[in-house]
Tab-separated table of C-alpha atoms in Angstrom:
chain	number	residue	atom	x	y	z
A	1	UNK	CA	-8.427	-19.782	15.879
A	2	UNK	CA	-5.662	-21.012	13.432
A	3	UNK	CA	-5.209	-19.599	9.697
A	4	UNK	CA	-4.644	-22.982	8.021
A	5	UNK	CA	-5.254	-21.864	4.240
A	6	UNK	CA	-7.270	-24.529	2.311
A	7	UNK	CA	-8.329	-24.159	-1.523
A	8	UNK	CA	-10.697	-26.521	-2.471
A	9	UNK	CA	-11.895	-26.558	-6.238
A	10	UNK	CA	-14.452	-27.241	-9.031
A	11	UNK	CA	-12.069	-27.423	-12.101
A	12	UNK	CA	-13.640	-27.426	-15.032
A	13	UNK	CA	-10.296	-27.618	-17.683
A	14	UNK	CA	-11.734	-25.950	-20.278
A	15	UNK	CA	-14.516	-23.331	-18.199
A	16	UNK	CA	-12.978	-19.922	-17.451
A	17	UNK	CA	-12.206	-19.083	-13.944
A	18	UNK	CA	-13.120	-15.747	-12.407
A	19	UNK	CA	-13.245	-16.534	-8.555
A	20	UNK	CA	-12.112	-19.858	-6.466
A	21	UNK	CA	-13.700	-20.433	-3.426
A	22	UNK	CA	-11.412	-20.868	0.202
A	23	UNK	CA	-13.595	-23.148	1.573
A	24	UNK	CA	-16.201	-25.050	-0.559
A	25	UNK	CA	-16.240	-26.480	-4.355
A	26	UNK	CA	-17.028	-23.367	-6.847
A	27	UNK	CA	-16.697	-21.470	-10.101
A	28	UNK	CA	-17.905	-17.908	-11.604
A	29	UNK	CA	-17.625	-17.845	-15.406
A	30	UNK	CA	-17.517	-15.380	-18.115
A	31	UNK	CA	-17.816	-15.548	-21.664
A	32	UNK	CA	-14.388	-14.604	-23.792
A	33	UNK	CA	-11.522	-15.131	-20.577
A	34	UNK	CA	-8.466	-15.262	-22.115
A	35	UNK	CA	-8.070	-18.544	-19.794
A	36	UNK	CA	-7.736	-22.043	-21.722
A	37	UNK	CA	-6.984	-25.746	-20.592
A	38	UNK	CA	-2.885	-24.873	-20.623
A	39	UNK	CA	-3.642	-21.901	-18.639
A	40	UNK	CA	-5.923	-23.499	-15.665
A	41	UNK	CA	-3.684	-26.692	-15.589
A	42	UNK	CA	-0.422	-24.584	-14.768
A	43	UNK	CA	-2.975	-22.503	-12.343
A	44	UNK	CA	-4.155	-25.496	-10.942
A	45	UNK	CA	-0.634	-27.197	-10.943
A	46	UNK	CA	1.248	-23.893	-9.190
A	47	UNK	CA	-1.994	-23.673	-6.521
A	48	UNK	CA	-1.149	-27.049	-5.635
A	49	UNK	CA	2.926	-26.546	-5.413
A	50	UNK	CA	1.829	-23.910	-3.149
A	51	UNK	CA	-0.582	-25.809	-0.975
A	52	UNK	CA	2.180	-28.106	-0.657
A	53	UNK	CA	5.089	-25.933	0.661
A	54	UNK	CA	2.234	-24.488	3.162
A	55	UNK	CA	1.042	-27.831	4.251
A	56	UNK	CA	2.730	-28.114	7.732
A	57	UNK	CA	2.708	-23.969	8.330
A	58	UNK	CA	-0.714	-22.086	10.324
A	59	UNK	CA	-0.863	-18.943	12.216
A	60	UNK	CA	-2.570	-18.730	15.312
A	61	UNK	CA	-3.866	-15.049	15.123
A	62	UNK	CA	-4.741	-15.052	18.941
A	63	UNK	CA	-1.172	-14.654	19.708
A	64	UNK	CA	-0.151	-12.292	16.745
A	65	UNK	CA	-0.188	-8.277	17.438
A	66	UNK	CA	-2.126	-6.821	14.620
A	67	UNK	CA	-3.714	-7.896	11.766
A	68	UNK	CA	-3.145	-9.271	8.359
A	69	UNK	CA	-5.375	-6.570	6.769
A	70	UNK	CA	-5.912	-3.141	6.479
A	71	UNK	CA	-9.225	-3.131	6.756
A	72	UNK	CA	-10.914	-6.572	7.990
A	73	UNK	CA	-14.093	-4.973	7.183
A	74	UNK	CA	-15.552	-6.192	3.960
A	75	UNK	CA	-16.778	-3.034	1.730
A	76	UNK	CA	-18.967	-2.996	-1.241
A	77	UNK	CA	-16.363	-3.249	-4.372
A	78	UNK	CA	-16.506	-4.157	-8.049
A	79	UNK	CA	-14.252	-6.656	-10.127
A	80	UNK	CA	-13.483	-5.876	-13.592
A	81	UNK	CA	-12.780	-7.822	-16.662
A	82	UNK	CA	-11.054	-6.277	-19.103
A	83	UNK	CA	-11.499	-3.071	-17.757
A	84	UNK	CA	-15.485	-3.445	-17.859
A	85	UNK	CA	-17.330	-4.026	-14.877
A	86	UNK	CA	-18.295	-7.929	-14.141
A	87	UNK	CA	-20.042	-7.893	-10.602
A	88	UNK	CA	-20.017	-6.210	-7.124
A	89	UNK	CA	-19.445	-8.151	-4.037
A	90	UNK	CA	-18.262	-7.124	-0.490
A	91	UNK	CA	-14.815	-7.369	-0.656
A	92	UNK	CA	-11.501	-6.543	1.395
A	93	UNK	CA	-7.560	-7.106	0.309
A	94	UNK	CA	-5.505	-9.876	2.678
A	95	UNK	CA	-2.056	-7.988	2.648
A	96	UNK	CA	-0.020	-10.859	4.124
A	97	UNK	CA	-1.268	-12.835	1.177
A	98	UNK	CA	-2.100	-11.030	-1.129
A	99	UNK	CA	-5.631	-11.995	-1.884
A	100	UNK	CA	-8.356	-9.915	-2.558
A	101	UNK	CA	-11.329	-11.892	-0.800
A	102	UNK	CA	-14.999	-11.578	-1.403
A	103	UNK	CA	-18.009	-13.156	0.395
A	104	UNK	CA	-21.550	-12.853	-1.105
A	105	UNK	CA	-24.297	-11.748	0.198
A	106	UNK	CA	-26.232	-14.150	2.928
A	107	UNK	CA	-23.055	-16.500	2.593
A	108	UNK	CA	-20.290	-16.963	5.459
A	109	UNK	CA	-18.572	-18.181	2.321
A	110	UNK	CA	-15.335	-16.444	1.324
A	111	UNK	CA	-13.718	-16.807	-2.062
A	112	UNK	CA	-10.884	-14.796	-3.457
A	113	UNK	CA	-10.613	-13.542	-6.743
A	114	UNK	CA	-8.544	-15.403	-9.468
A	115	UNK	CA	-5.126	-13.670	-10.213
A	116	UNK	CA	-5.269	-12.532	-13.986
A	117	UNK	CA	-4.035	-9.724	-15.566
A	118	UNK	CA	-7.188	-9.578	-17.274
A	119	UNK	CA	-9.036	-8.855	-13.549
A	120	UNK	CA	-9.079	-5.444	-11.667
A	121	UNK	CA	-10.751	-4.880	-8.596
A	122	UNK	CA	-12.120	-1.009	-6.948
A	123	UNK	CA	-12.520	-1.124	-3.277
A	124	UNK	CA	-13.673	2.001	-1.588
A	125	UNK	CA	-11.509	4.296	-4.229
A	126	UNK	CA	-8.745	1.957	-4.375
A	127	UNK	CA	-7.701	0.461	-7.578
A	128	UNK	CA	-6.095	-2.959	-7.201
A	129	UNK	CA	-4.202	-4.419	-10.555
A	130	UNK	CA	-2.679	-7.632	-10.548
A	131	UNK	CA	0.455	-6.748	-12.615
A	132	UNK	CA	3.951	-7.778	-13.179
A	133	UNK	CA	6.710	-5.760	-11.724
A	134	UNK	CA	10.730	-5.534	-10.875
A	135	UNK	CA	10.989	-5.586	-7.215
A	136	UNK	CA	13.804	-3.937	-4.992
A	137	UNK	CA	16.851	-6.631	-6.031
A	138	UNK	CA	15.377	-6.446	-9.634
A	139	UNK	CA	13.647	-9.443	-10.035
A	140	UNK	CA	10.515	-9.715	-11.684
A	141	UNK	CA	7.589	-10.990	-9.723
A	142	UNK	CA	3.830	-10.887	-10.005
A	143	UNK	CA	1.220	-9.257	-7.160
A	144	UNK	CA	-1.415	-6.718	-6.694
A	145	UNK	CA	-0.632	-3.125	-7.043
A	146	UNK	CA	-2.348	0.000	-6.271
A	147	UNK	CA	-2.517	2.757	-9.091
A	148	UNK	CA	-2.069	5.820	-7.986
A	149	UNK	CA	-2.725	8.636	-10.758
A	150	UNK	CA	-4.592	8.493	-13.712
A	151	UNK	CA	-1.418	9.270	-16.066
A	152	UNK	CA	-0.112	7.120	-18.943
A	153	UNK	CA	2.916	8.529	-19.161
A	154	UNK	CA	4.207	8.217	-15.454
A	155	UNK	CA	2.664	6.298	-13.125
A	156	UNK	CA	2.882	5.163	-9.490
A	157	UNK	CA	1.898	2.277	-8.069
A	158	UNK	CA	1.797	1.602	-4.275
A	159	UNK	CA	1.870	-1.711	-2.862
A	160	UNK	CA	0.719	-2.223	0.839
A	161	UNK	CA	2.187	-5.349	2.320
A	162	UNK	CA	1.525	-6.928	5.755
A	163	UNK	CA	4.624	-8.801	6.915
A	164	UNK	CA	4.809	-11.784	9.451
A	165	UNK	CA	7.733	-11.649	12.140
A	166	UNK	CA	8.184	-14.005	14.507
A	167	UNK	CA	8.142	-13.373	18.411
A	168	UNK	CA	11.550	-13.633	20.334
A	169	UNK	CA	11.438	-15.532	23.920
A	170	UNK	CA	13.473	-13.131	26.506
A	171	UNK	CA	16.725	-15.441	26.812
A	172	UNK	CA	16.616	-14.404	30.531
A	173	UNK	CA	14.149	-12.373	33.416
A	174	UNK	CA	16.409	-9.213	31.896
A	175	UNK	CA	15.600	-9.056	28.414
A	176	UNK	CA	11.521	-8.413	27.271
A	177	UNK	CA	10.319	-10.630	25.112
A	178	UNK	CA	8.090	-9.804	21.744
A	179	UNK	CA	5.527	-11.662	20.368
A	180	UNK	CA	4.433	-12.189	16.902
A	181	UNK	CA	3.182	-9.922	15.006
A	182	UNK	CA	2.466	-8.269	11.136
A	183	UNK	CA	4.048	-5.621	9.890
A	184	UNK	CA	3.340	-2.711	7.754
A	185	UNK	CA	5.130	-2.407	4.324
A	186	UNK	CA	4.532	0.108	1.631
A	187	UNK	CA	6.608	-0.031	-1.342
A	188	UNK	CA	6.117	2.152	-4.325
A	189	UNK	CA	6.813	1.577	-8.051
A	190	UNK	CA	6.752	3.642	-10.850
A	191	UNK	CA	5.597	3.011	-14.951
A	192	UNK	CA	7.164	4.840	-17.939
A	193	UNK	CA	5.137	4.840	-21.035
A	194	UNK	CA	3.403	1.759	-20.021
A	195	UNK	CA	6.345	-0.167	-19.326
A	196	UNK	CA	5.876	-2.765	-16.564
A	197	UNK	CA	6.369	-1.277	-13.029
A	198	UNK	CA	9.546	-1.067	-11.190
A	199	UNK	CA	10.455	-0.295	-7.647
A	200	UNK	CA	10.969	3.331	-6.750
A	201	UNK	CA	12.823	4.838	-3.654
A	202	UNK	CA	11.314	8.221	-3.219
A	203	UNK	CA	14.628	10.312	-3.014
A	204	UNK	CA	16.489	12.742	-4.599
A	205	UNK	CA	19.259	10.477	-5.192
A	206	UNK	CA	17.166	7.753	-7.079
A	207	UNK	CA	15.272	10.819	-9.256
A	208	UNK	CA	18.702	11.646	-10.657
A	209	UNK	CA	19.425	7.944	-11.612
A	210	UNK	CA	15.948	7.446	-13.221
A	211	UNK	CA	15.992	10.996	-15.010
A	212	UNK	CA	19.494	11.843	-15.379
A	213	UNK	CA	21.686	15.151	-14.063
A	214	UNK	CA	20.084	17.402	-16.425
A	215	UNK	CA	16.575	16.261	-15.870
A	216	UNK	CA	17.221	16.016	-12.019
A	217	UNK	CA	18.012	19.440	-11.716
A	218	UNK	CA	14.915	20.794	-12.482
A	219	UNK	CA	12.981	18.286	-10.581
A	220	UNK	CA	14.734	19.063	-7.473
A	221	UNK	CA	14.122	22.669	-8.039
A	222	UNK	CA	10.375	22.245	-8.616
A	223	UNK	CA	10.530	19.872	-4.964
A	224	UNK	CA	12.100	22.576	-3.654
A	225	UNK	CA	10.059	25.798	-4.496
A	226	UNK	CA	6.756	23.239	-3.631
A	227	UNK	CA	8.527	22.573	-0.508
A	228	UNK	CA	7.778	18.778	-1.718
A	229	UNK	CA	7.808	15.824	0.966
A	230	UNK	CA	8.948	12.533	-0.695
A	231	UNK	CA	7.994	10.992	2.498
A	232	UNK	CA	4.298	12.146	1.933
A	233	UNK	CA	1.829	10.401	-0.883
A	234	UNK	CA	0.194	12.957	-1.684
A	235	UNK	CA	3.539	15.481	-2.365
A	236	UNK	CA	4.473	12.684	-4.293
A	237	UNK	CA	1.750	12.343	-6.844
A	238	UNK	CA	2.353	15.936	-7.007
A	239	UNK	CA	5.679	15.233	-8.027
A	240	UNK	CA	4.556	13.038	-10.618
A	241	UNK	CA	1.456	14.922	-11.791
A	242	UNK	CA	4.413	17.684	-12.374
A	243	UNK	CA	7.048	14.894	-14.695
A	244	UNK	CA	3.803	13.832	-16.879
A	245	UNK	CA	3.165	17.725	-17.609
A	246	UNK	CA	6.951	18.880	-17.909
A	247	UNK	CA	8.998	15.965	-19.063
């Protein structure tokens, strides 16, 4: 089976856009999206930039080790709008490209859910916000996020990542080969009084640059007496729980 991705649309300029369908003409609308006709023709324009540079490239799963999801599994979710609820579909979040897909119920049809700043979606606990942030080499890009804590002074964001790598053909009988296959990534990021997120090392080293000598002293003595492992997610929220109450 190949992964060829194909967006095919109902584009109505001046209808807001909620959900576009993968794989048949479509369109959810709600009343009061911030979305007008500048705003879906740049959408529509960057979609089709995108379709373009993807035109000649497909994936043939059969021969990739593991899987471009977490969890292929589609589980009962709900999208938000503006923080209130709009609708609850099956969904699941396509890590390698960072879609979160739905398919409705007594449909094979899957759509995924417009990228908006405006949208939120809760699968199974897990909070997914599309959201600008400032990646490892600083530059600003746009994704999905996972919030972490329930904090507005400090908080984390995770983002889980699924990344392709290509197989490598043994150059002789005395070298293995290795197929294809995606990759787990998880990246954290971290908010200061609401500020957009930006990439966040957990490490001792990067505390002291974010919070300064004085600060990072007695950070490193709380991790210390807590016996805190930056390695671990849940030490770290810990860690952060602790800089929204103390700092």
């Amino acid at each position: 089976m190949k992964i060829v991705l194909i967006i095919t649309f109902s584009l109505l300029l001046n209808t807001p856009i909620l959900l576009a369908q993968t794989n048949s003409p479509g369109t959810i609308r709600a009343a009061g999206s911030p979305l007008d006709r500048d705003g879906a023709l740049k959408w529509l324009n960057d979609v089709n930039k995108a379709q373009a540079a993807k035109s000649n490239q497909s994936l043939d799963v059969s021969s990739i080790e593991g899987s471009p999801y977490y969890n292929e599994e589609f589980i009962p979710g709900n999208i938000y709008y503006v923080n209130k609820i709009y609708g609850n579909y099956p969904m699941r979040y396509n890590a390698f490209s960072d879609e979160v897909e739905i398919q409705r119920t007594g449909s094979n049809t899957m759509e995924s859910v417009y990228k908006s700043m405006s949208l939120s979606c809760d699968i199974d606990g897990e909070k997914f916000i599309y959201a600008k942030y400032r990646n490892q080499k600083g530059i600003i890009q746009e994704g999905y996020l996972n919030r972490l804590n329930s904090s507005q002074k400090y908080v984390l964001y995770e983002k889980k990542s699924k990344v392709y790598k290509e197989g490598k053909k043994a150059a002789t009988s005395m070298h293995p080969s290795y197929p294809p296959k995606f990759e787990d990534k998880h990246e954290y990021f971290l908010s200061a009084d609401n500020e957009f997120p930006v990439y966040f090392k957990p490490s001792k080293k990067e505390l002291t640059e974010l919070f300064g000598q004085d600060k990072a002293s007695d950070i490193k003595a709380y991790i210390k007496q807590n016996k805190i492992k930056l390695t671990q997610k849940e030490d770290l929220l810990k860690l952060i729980e602790y800089l929204n109450s103390n700092l």
